[in-house]
Amino acid sequence: KGKHDLLEQVRAIAEIADIHYVRQKEARGLGHAVSVAREHVGDQPFALLLGDDIMRAESPLLRDMLAAHAARGASVLALKKVPKEDVALYGCAEVEVLEGEVAAGALVEVRGVVEKPDPSVAPSDLAVMGRYVLTPGIFECLERTEPGRGGEIQLTDGIALLMKEEPV
C-alpha cells in the first residue's frame, strides 16, 4: 500500500544481525525453553535476552556482560537491587563481591540463586534480570533439573546446578 518507509525499516532490521529462533512446543518453564535451543547453540556460549525486560538501547549492560564472560570464561547474570518486598517477583541471588562493592557495574560471584523467594528468607535484594550470558554447560544442568512448581523447569534451578560445576 505504498508504505515503502516501513518496508525499509523492516529490511534494515534484518541487516543488523542474524536472528534465529526455536519454538518451545509446550510451556514447561524458562529452563525448558532454553533447553530446546541446545541444537541451535551447540557448544558455544550464548546471550539470552528475555523480551519482557526492556533495556535502553544505549545501555552498556550486554556489552559489559560479554566482556565479563570473555575475561572470566564464566556465565554472567544481570542483577539489579530491588526493594526487599519485591524479591518474590524475581529470581534472587546470593553473591560474593569480587571487585569493588555491590553497586552499578560491580562484578560479583553468584553463590546461590532462588526463584521467587519469600522476602523473609531471600538471600539478598539482588534480583536476576532478563539478561544472561551462559556457557553451554547450562544444557547438561537443565537436563538434570527436576520440574518444580507447576511442572516447570526453572532456569534458576539449572543455574544453581551450574554453579556447582563452574563459576557464575
Coordinates of N, CA, C and O in Angstrom, one line a residue, residues 17-161:
A17 N 21.6 -8.1 12.4 CA 22.2 -9.3 12.9 C 21.4 -10.5 12.3 O 20.3 -10.4 11.7
D18 N 22.0 -11.7 12.4 CA 21.3 -12.9 12.1 C 20.6 -13.3 13.3 O 21.1 -13.6 14.3
I19 N 19.2 -13.3 13.2 CA 18.4 -13.7 14.3 C 17.7 -15.0 14.0 O 17.2 -15.2 12.9
H20 N 17.9 -15.9 14.9 CA 17.3 -17.2 14.8 C 16.4 -17.5 16.0 O 16.6 -16.9 17.1
Y21 N 15.4 -18.3 15.8 CA 14.6 -18.7 17.0 C 14.2 -20.1 16.9 O 14.3 -20.8 15.8
V22 N 13.9 -20.7 18.0 CA 13.4 -22.1 18.1 C 12.1 -22.0 18.9 O 11.9 -21.1 19.7
R23 N 11.2 -22.8 18.6 CA 9.9 -22.8 19.2 C 9.8 -23.8 20.3 O 10.1 -25.0 20.1
Q24 N 9.3 -23.3 21.5 CA 9.0 -24.2 22.6 C 7.6 -24.7 22.4 O 6.7 -24.0 22.5
K25 N 7.5 -26.0 22.1 CA 6.2 -26.5 21.7 C 5.2 -26.6 22.8 O 4.0 -26.7 22.6
E26 N 5.7 -26.7 24.1 CA 4.8 -26.7 25.2 C 5.4 -25.8 26.3 O 6.6 -25.8 26.5
A27 N 4.6 -25.1 27.0 CA 5.1 -24.2 28.1 C 5.4 -25.0 29.3 O 4.6 -25.3 30.1
R28 N 6.7 -25.3 29.5 CA 7.2 -26.0 30.6 C 8.3 -25.2 31.4 O 9.1 -25.8 32.1
G29 N 8.3 -23.9 31.3 CA 9.2 -23.1 32.1 C 10.3 -22.5 31.2 O 10.6 -23.0 30.1
L30 N 11.0 -21.5 31.8 CA 12.1 -20.9 31.1 C 13.3 -21.8 30.9 O 13.9 -21.8 29.9
G31 N 13.5 -22.6 31.9 CA 14.6 -23.6 31.7 C 14.4 -24.5 30.6 O 15.3 -24.8 29.8
H32 N 13.2 -25.0 30.4 CA 12.8 -25.8 29.3 C 13.0 -25.1 28.0 O 13.5 -25.6 27.0
A33 N 12.5 -23.8 28.0 CA 12.6 -23.0 26.8 C 14.1 -22.9 26.3 O 14.4 -23.0 25.1
V34 N 15.0 -22.7 27.3 CA 16.4 -22.6 27.0 C 16.9 -23.9 26.4 O 17.7 -24.0 25.5
S35 N 16.5 -25.0 27.1 CA 17.0 -26.3 26.6 C 16.6 -26.7 25.2 O 17.4 -27.4 24.6
V36 N 15.5 -26.2 24.7 CA 15.2 -26.5 23.3 C 16.1 -25.8 22.3 O 16.0 -26.1 21.1
A37 N 16.8 -24.8 22.7 CA 17.8 -24.2 21.9 C 19.1 -24.9 21.8 O 20.0 -24.4 21.0
R38 N 19.3 -26.0 22.5 CA 20.6 -26.6 22.5 C 21.2 -27.0 21.2 O 22.3 -26.7 20.9
E39 N 20.4 -27.6 20.3 CA 20.9 -27.9 19.0 C 21.3 -26.7 18.2 O 22.3 -26.8 17.4
H40 N 20.6 -25.6 18.3 CA 21.0 -24.4 17.6 C 22.3 -23.8 18.2 O 23.2 -23.4 17.4
V41 N 22.4 -23.8 19.5 CA 23.5 -23.1 20.2 C 24.8 -24.0 20.1 O 25.9 -23.5 19.9
G42 N 24.6 -25.3 20.2 CA 25.8 -26.2 20.2 C 26.7 -26.0 21.4 O 26.2 -25.8 22.5
D43 N 28.0 -26.0 21.2 CA 28.9 -25.9 22.3 C 29.5 -24.5 22.4 O 30.6 -24.3 22.9
Q44 N 28.7 -23.5 22.1 CA 29.1 -22.1 22.2 C 28.4 -21.4 23.4 O 27.3 -21.7 23.7
P45 N 29.1 -20.4 24.0 CA 28.4 -19.6 24.9 C 27.3 -18.7 24.1 O 27.5 -18.5 22.9
F46 N 26.3 -18.3 24.8 CA 25.2 -17.6 24.1 C 24.6 -16.5 25.1 O 24.7 -16.7 26.3
A47 N 24.0 -15.5 24.5 CA 23.3 -14.5 25.2 C 21.8 -14.8 25.2 O 21.3 -15.2 24.1
L48 N 21.2 -14.7 26.3 CA 19.8 -14.9 26.5 C 19.2 -13.6 26.9 O 19.5 -13.1 27.9
L49 N 18.3 -13.0 26.1 CA 17.6 -11.8 26.4 C 16.1 -12.0 26.5 O 15.5 -12.3 25.4
L50 N 15.6 -11.8 27.6 CA 14.1 -12.1 27.8 C 13.4 -10.8 27.3 O 13.7 -9.7 27.7
G51 N 12.4 -11.1 26.5 CA 11.7 -10.0 25.8 C 10.8 -9.1 26.7 O 10.5 -8.0 26.4
D52 N 10.6 -9.6 27.9 CA 9.7 -8.8 28.8 C 10.6 -7.9 29.7 O 10.0 -7.2 30.6
D53 N 11.9 -7.9 29.6 CA 12.7 -6.9 30.3 C 13.3 -6.0 29.2 O 14.2 -6.4 28.5
I54 N 12.8 -4.8 29.1 CA 13.2 -3.9 28.1 C 14.4 -3.1 28.6 O 14.3 -2.5 29.8
M55 N 15.5 -2.9 27.9 CA 16.6 -2.1 28.2 C 16.8 -1.0 27.2 O 16.4 -1.1 26.1
R56 N 17.3 0.1 27.7 CA 17.6 1.2 26.8 C 18.6 0.8 25.8 O 19.6 0.1 26.1
A57 N 18.5 1.3 24.6 CA 19.4 0.9 23.5 C 20.8 1.3 23.8 O 21.8 0.7 23.5
E58 N 21.0 2.5 24.5 CA 22.3 3.0 24.8 C 23.0 2.3 26.0 O 24.1 2.6 26.4
S59 N 22.2 1.4 26.7 CA 22.8 0.8 27.9 C 23.9 -0.1 27.5 O 23.9 -0.9 26.6
P60 N 25.0 0.0 28.3 CA 26.2 -0.9 28.0 C 26.1 -2.3 28.7 O 27.0 -3.0 28.7
L61 N 24.9 -2.6 29.2 CA 24.8 -3.8 30.0 C 25.2 -5.1 29.3 O 26.1 -5.8 29.7
L62 N 24.7 -5.4 28.1 CA 25.0 -6.6 27.4 C 26.5 -6.6 27.0 O 27.2 -7.6 27.1
R63 N 27.0 -5.4 26.5 CA 28.4 -5.3 26.2 C 29.3 -5.6 27.4 O 30.2 -6.4 27.2
D64 N 28.9 -5.1 28.5 CA 29.7 -5.3 29.7 C 29.6 -6.8 30.2 O 30.6 -7.4 30.6
M65 N 28.5 -7.4 30.0 CA 28.3 -8.8 30.3 C 29.2 -9.7 29.4 O 29.8 -10.7 29.9
L66 N 29.2 -9.4 28.1 CA 30.0 -10.1 27.2 C 31.5 -10.0 27.5 O 32.2 -10.9 27.4
A67 N 31.9 -8.8 27.9 CA 33.3 -8.5 28.3 C 33.6 -9.3 29.6 O 34.7 -9.9 29.7
A68 N 32.7 -9.4 30.5 CA 33.0 -10.2 31.8 C 33.1 -11.6 31.4 O 33.9 -12.3 32.0
H69 N 32.2 -12.1 30.5 CA 32.3 -13.5 30.1 C 33.7 -13.8 29.4 O 34.3 -14.8 29.7
A70 N 34.1 -12.9 28.5 CA 35.3 -13.1 27.8 C 36.5 -13.1 28.8 O 37.5 -13.9 28.6
A71 N 36.5 -12.2 29.8 CA 37.6 -12.1 30.7 C 37.7 -13.3 31.7 O 38.7 -13.8 32.0
R72 N 36.5 -13.9 32.0 CA 36.5 -14.9 33.0 C 36.1 -16.3 32.5 O 36.2 -17.3 33.2
G73 N 35.5 -16.3 31.3 CA 35.0 -17.6 30.7 C 33.8 -18.2 31.5 O 33.6 -19.4 31.4
A74 N 33.1 -17.4 32.2 CA 32.0 -17.9 33.1 C 30.7 -17.4 32.6 O 30.6 -16.4 31.8
S75 N 29.6 -18.0 33.0 CA 28.3 -17.5 32.8 C 28.1 -16.2 33.5 O 28.7 -16.0 34.6
V76 N 27.3 -15.3 33.0 CA 27.1 -13.9 33.6 C 25.7 -13.7 33.7 O 24.9 -13.8 32.7
L77 N 25.2 -13.2 34.8 CA 23.8 -12.8 35.0 C 23.7 -11.3 35.3 O 24.6 -10.8 36.0
A78 N 22.7 -10.7 34.8 CA 22.4 -9.3 35.2 C 21.6 -9.3 36.4 O 20.6 -10.0 36.6
L79 N 22.1 -8.5 37.4 CA 21.4 -8.4 38.7 C 21.1 -6.9 38.9 O 21.8 -6.0 38.5
K80 N 20.0 -6.7 39.7 CA 19.5 -5.4 40.0 C 19.0 -5.4 41.4 O 18.2 -6.2 41.8
K81 N 19.4 -4.3 42.2 CA 18.8 -4.2 43.5 C 17.4 -3.8 43.4 O 17.0 -2.9 42.6
V82 N 16.5 -4.5 44.2 CA 15.1 -4.2 44.2 C 14.7 -4.0 45.6 O 15.4 -4.5 46.5
P83 N 13.6 -3.4 45.9 CA 13.1 -3.3 47.3 C 12.9 -4.8 47.8 O 12.4 -5.6 47.1
K84 N 13.3 -5.0 49.0 CA 13.2 -6.3 49.6 C 11.9 -7.0 49.4 O 11.8 -8.2 49.1
E85 N 10.8 -6.3 49.5 CA 9.5 -6.9 49.3 C 9.2 -7.3 47.9 O 8.3 -8.1 47.6
D86 N 10.0 -6.8 46.9 CA 9.8 -7.2 45.5 C 10.6 -8.4 45.1 O 10.4 -8.9 44.0
V87 N 11.5 -9.0 46.0 CA 12.3 -10.1 45.5 C 11.4 -11.3 45.2 O 11.8 -12.2 44.4
A88 N 10.2 -11.4 45.7 CA 9.3 -12.5 45.5 C 8.9 -12.5 44.0 O 8.3 -13.5 43.6
L89 N 9.2 -11.5 43.3 CA 8.8 -11.4 41.9 C 9.9 -11.9 40.9 O 9.6 -12.0 39.7
Y90 N 11.0 -12.2 41.5 CA 12.2 -12.5 40.6 C 13.0 -13.7 41.2 O 12.7 -14.2 42.3
G91 N 13.9 -14.1 40.4 CA 15.0 -15.0 40.9 C 15.9 -14.1 41.8 O 16.0 -12.9 41.4
C92 N 16.4 -14.5 42.9 CA 17.1 -13.7 43.8 C 18.5 -14.4 44.0 O 18.6 -15.6 44.2
A93 N 19.6 -13.6 44.0 CA 20.9 -14.1 44.1 C 21.6 -13.8 45.4 O 21.5 -12.7 46.0
E94 N 22.4 -14.8 45.8 CA 23.3 -14.7 47.0 C 24.7 -14.5 46.3 O 25.0 -15.3 45.4
V95 N 25.4 -13.4 46.7 CA 26.6 -13.1 45.9 C 27.8 -12.9 46.9 O 27.6 -12.7 48.1
E96 N 29.0 -13.0 46.3 CA 30.3 -12.6 46.9 C 30.9 -11.6 46.0 O 31.0 -11.8 44.8
V97 N 31.3 -10.5 46.6 CA 31.8 -9.4 45.9 C 33.2 -9.7 45.4 O 34.0 -10.2 46.2
L98 N 33.5 -9.5 44.1 CA 34.8 -9.8 43.5 C 35.6 -8.5 43.3 O 36.8 -8.5 43.5
E99 N 34.9 -7.5 42.9 CA 35.6 -6.2 42.5 C 34.7 -5.1 43.0 O 33.5 -5.0 42.7
G100 N 35.3 -4.2 43.8 CA 34.6 -3.0 44.3 C 33.5 -3.4 45.3 O 33.7 -4.3 46.1
E101 N 32.4 -2.7 45.2 CA 31.3 -3.0 46.1 C 30.1 -3.3 45.3 O 30.1 -3.0 44.1
V102 N 29.0 -3.8 45.9 CA 27.8 -4.1 45.2 C 27.2 -2.8 44.8 O 26.5 -2.1 45.6
A103 N 27.5 -2.3 43.6 CA 26.9 -1.1 43.0 C 26.8 -1.3 41.5 O 27.2 -2.3 41.0
A104 N 26.2 -0.3 40.8 CA 26.1 -0.5 39.4 C 27.4 -0.8 38.8 O 28.4 -0.1 39.0
G105 N 27.4 -1.8 38.0 CA 28.6 -2.2 37.3 C 29.6 -3.1 38.0 O 30.6 -3.6 37.5
A106 N 29.3 -3.4 39.3 CA 30.2 -4.2 40.1 C 30.1 -5.7 39.6 O 29.1 -6.1 39.1
L107 N 31.2 -6.4 39.7 CA 31.3 -7.8 39.4 C 31.3 -8.6 40.6 O 32.1 -8.4 41.5
V108 N 30.3 -9.5 40.7 CA 30.2 -10.4 41.9 C 30.1 -11.8 41.4 O 29.8 -12.1 40.3
E109 N 30.4 -12.8 42.3 CA 30.2 -14.2 42.0 C 29.0 -14.6 42.7 O 28.7 -14.4 43.9
V110 N 28.1 -15.3 41.9 CA 26.8 -15.8 42.4 C 27.1 -17.1 43.2 O 27.7 -18.0 42.6
R111 N 26.7 -17.1 44.4 CA 26.9 -18.3 45.3 C 25.7 -19.1 45.4 O 25.7 -20.3 45.9
G112 N 24.5 -18.5 45.1 CA 23.2 -19.2 45.2 C 22.2 -18.4 44.5 O 22.3 -17.2 44.3
V113 N 21.2 -19.0 44.0 CA 20.1 -18.4 43.4 C 18.8 -19.1 43.7 O 18.7 -20.3 43.7
V114 N 17.7 -18.3 44.0 CA 16.5 -18.9 44.4 C 15.4 -18.2 43.6 O 15.4 -17.0 43.4
E115 N 14.5 -19.0 43.1 CA 13.4 -18.5 42.2 C 12.3 -18.0 43.1 O 11.7 -18.7 44.0
K116 N 12.0 -16.7 43.0 CA 10.8 -16.0 43.7 C 10.7 -16.4 45.2 O 9.7 -16.9 45.6
P117 N 11.7 -16.1 46.0 CA 11.7 -16.4 47.4 C 10.8 -15.5 48.2 O 10.5 -14.4 47.8
D118 N 10.3 -16.0 49.3 CA 9.6 -15.2 50.2 C 10.6 -14.1 50.7 O 11.8 -14.5 51.0
P119 N 10.3 -12.9 50.8 CA 11.2 -11.8 51.2 C 11.9 -12.1 52.6 O 13.0 -11.7 52.8
S120 N 11.2 -12.8 53.4 CA 11.8 -13.0 54.8 C 12.9 -14.0 54.8 O 13.7 -14.0 55.7
V121 N 13.1 -14.8 53.7 CA 14.2 -15.7 53.6 C 15.0 -15.5 52.4 O 15.9 -16.3 52.1
A122 N 14.8 -14.4 51.7 CA 15.6 -14.1 50.4 C 17.1 -13.9 50.8 O 17.4 -13.3 51.8
P123 N 18.0 -14.4 50.0 CA 19.4 -14.3 50.3 C 19.9 -12.8 50.2 O 21.0 -12.5 50.6
S124 N 19.2 -12.0 49.4 CA 19.7 -10.6 49.2 C 18.5 -9.8 48.6 O 17.4 -10.3 48.5
D125 N 18.8 -8.6 48.2 CA 17.8 -7.8 47.5 C 18.3 -7.6 46.0 O 17.9 -6.7 45.3
L126 N 19.1 -8.6 45.5 CA 19.6 -8.6 44.2 C 18.7 -9.5 43.3 O 18.8 -10.8 43.5
A127 N 18.0 -9.0 42.4 CA 17.1 -9.7 41.5 C 17.8 -10.1 40.2 O 18.6 -9.3 39.7
V128 N 17.6 -11.2 39.7 CA 18.1 -11.6 38.4 C 17.2 -11.0 37.3 O 16.0 -11.3 37.3
M129 N 17.8 -10.2 36.5 CA 17.1 -9.5 35.4 C 17.1 -10.4 34.2 O 17.8 -11.4 34.1
G130 N 16.5 -10.0 33.2 CA 16.3 -10.8 32.0 C 17.4 -10.8 31.0 O 17.2 -10.8 29.8
R131 N 18.7 -10.8 31.5 CA 19.8 -10.8 30.6 C 20.8 -11.8 31.2 O 21.2 -11.7 32.3
Y132 N 21.3 -12.7 30.3 CA 22.2 -13.8 30.7 C 23.2 -14.0 29.6 O 22.9 -13.9 28.4
V133 N 24.4 -14.3 29.9 CA 25.4 -14.9 29.0 C 25.7 -16.2 29.6 O 26.3 -16.2 30.7
L134 N 25.4 -17.3 28.9 CA 25.5 -18.6 29.5 C 26.5 -19.5 28.8 O 26.5 -19.4 27.5
T135 N 27.2 -20.3 29.5 CA 28.1 -21.3 28.8 C 27.2 -22.5 28.4 O 26.1 -22.7 29.0
P136 N 27.7 -23.3 27.5 CA 26.9 -24.4 27.1 C 26.7 -25.5 28.2 O 25.9 -26.3 28.1
G137 N 27.5 -25.3 29.3 CA 27.3 -26.2 30.4 C 25.9 -26.2 31.0 O 25.4 -27.1 31.7
I138 N 25.2 -25.1 30.8 CA 23.8 -25.0 31.3 C 22.9 -26.0 30.7 O 22.0 -26.5 31.4
F139 N 23.2 -26.5 29.5 CA 22.3 -27.5 28.9 C 22.3 -28.8 29.7 O 21.3 -29.4 29.9
E140 N 23.5 -29.3 30.1 CA 23.6 -30.5 30.9 C 22.9 -30.3 32.2 O 22.2 -31.2 32.7
C141 N 23.0 -29.2 32.8 CA 22.4 -28.9 34.1 C 20.9 -28.9 33.9 O 20.2 -29.4 34.8
L142 N 20.4 -28.3 32.9 CA 18.9 -28.3 32.6 C 18.4 -29.7 32.4 O 17.3 -30.0 32.8
E143 N 19.2 -30.6 31.8 CA 18.7 -32.0 31.7 C 18.5 -32.6 33.0 O 17.7 -33.5 33.2
R144 N 19.3 -32.2 34.0 CA 19.3 -32.8 35.3 C 18.3 -32.1 36.3 O 18.1 -32.5 37.4
T145 N 17.7 -31.0 35.8 CA 16.9 -30.2 36.6 C 15.5 -30.8 36.7 O 14.8 -31.0 35.7
E146 N 15.0 -31.0 37.9 CA 13.7 -31.6 38.1 C 12.6 -30.5 38.0 O 12.9 -29.4 38.4
P147 N 11.5 -30.8 37.4 CA 10.4 -29.8 37.3 C 10.0 -29.4 38.7 O 10.0 -30.2 39.6
G148 N 9.7 -28.1 38.8 CA 9.2 -27.6 40.1 C 7.8 -27.2 40.1 O 7.0 -27.9 39.4
R149 N 7.4 -26.1 40.7 CA 6.0 -25.7 40.8 C 5.4 -25.6 39.4 O 6.0 -25.1 38.5
G150 N 4.2 -26.2 39.3 CA 3.5 -26.1 38.0 C 4.1 -27.0 37.0 O 3.8 -26.9 35.8
G151 N 5.0 -27.9 37.3 CA 5.7 -28.8 36.4 C 6.7 -28.1 35.5 O 7.1 -28.7 34.5
E152 N 7.1 -26.9 35.9 CA 8.0 -26.1 35.1 C 9.5 -26.4 35.5 O 9.8 -26.6 36.6
I153 N 10.3 -26.3 34.5 CA 11.8 -26.4 34.7 C 12.3 -25.0 34.8 O 12.2 -24.2 33.8
Q154 N 12.8 -24.6 35.9 CA 13.2 -23.3 36.2 C 14.7 -23.1 35.8 O 15.5 -23.9 36.1
L155 N 14.9 -22.0 35.0 CA 16.3 -21.7 34.7 C 17.1 -21.4 35.9 O 18.3 -21.8 36.0
T156 N 16.6 -20.8 36.9 CA 17.3 -20.6 38.2 C 17.8 -21.9 38.8 O 18.9 -22.0 39.3
D157 N 17.0 -22.9 38.7 CA 17.4 -24.2 39.3 C 18.6 -24.8 38.4 O 19.5 -25.4 39.0
G158 N 18.5 -24.6 37.1 CA 19.6 -25.1 36.3 C 20.9 -24.3 36.6 O 22.0 -24.9 36.6
I159 N 20.7 -23.0 36.8 CA 21.9 -22.2 37.1 C 22.5 -22.6 38.5 O 23.7 -22.6 38.7
A160 N 21.6 -22.9 39.4 CA 22.1 -23.4 40.7 C 22.9 -24.7 40.6 O 24.0 -24.8 41.2
L161 N 22.6 -25.6 39.7 CA 23.4 -26.8 39.4 C 24.7 -26.4 38.7 O 25.8 -26.9 39.0

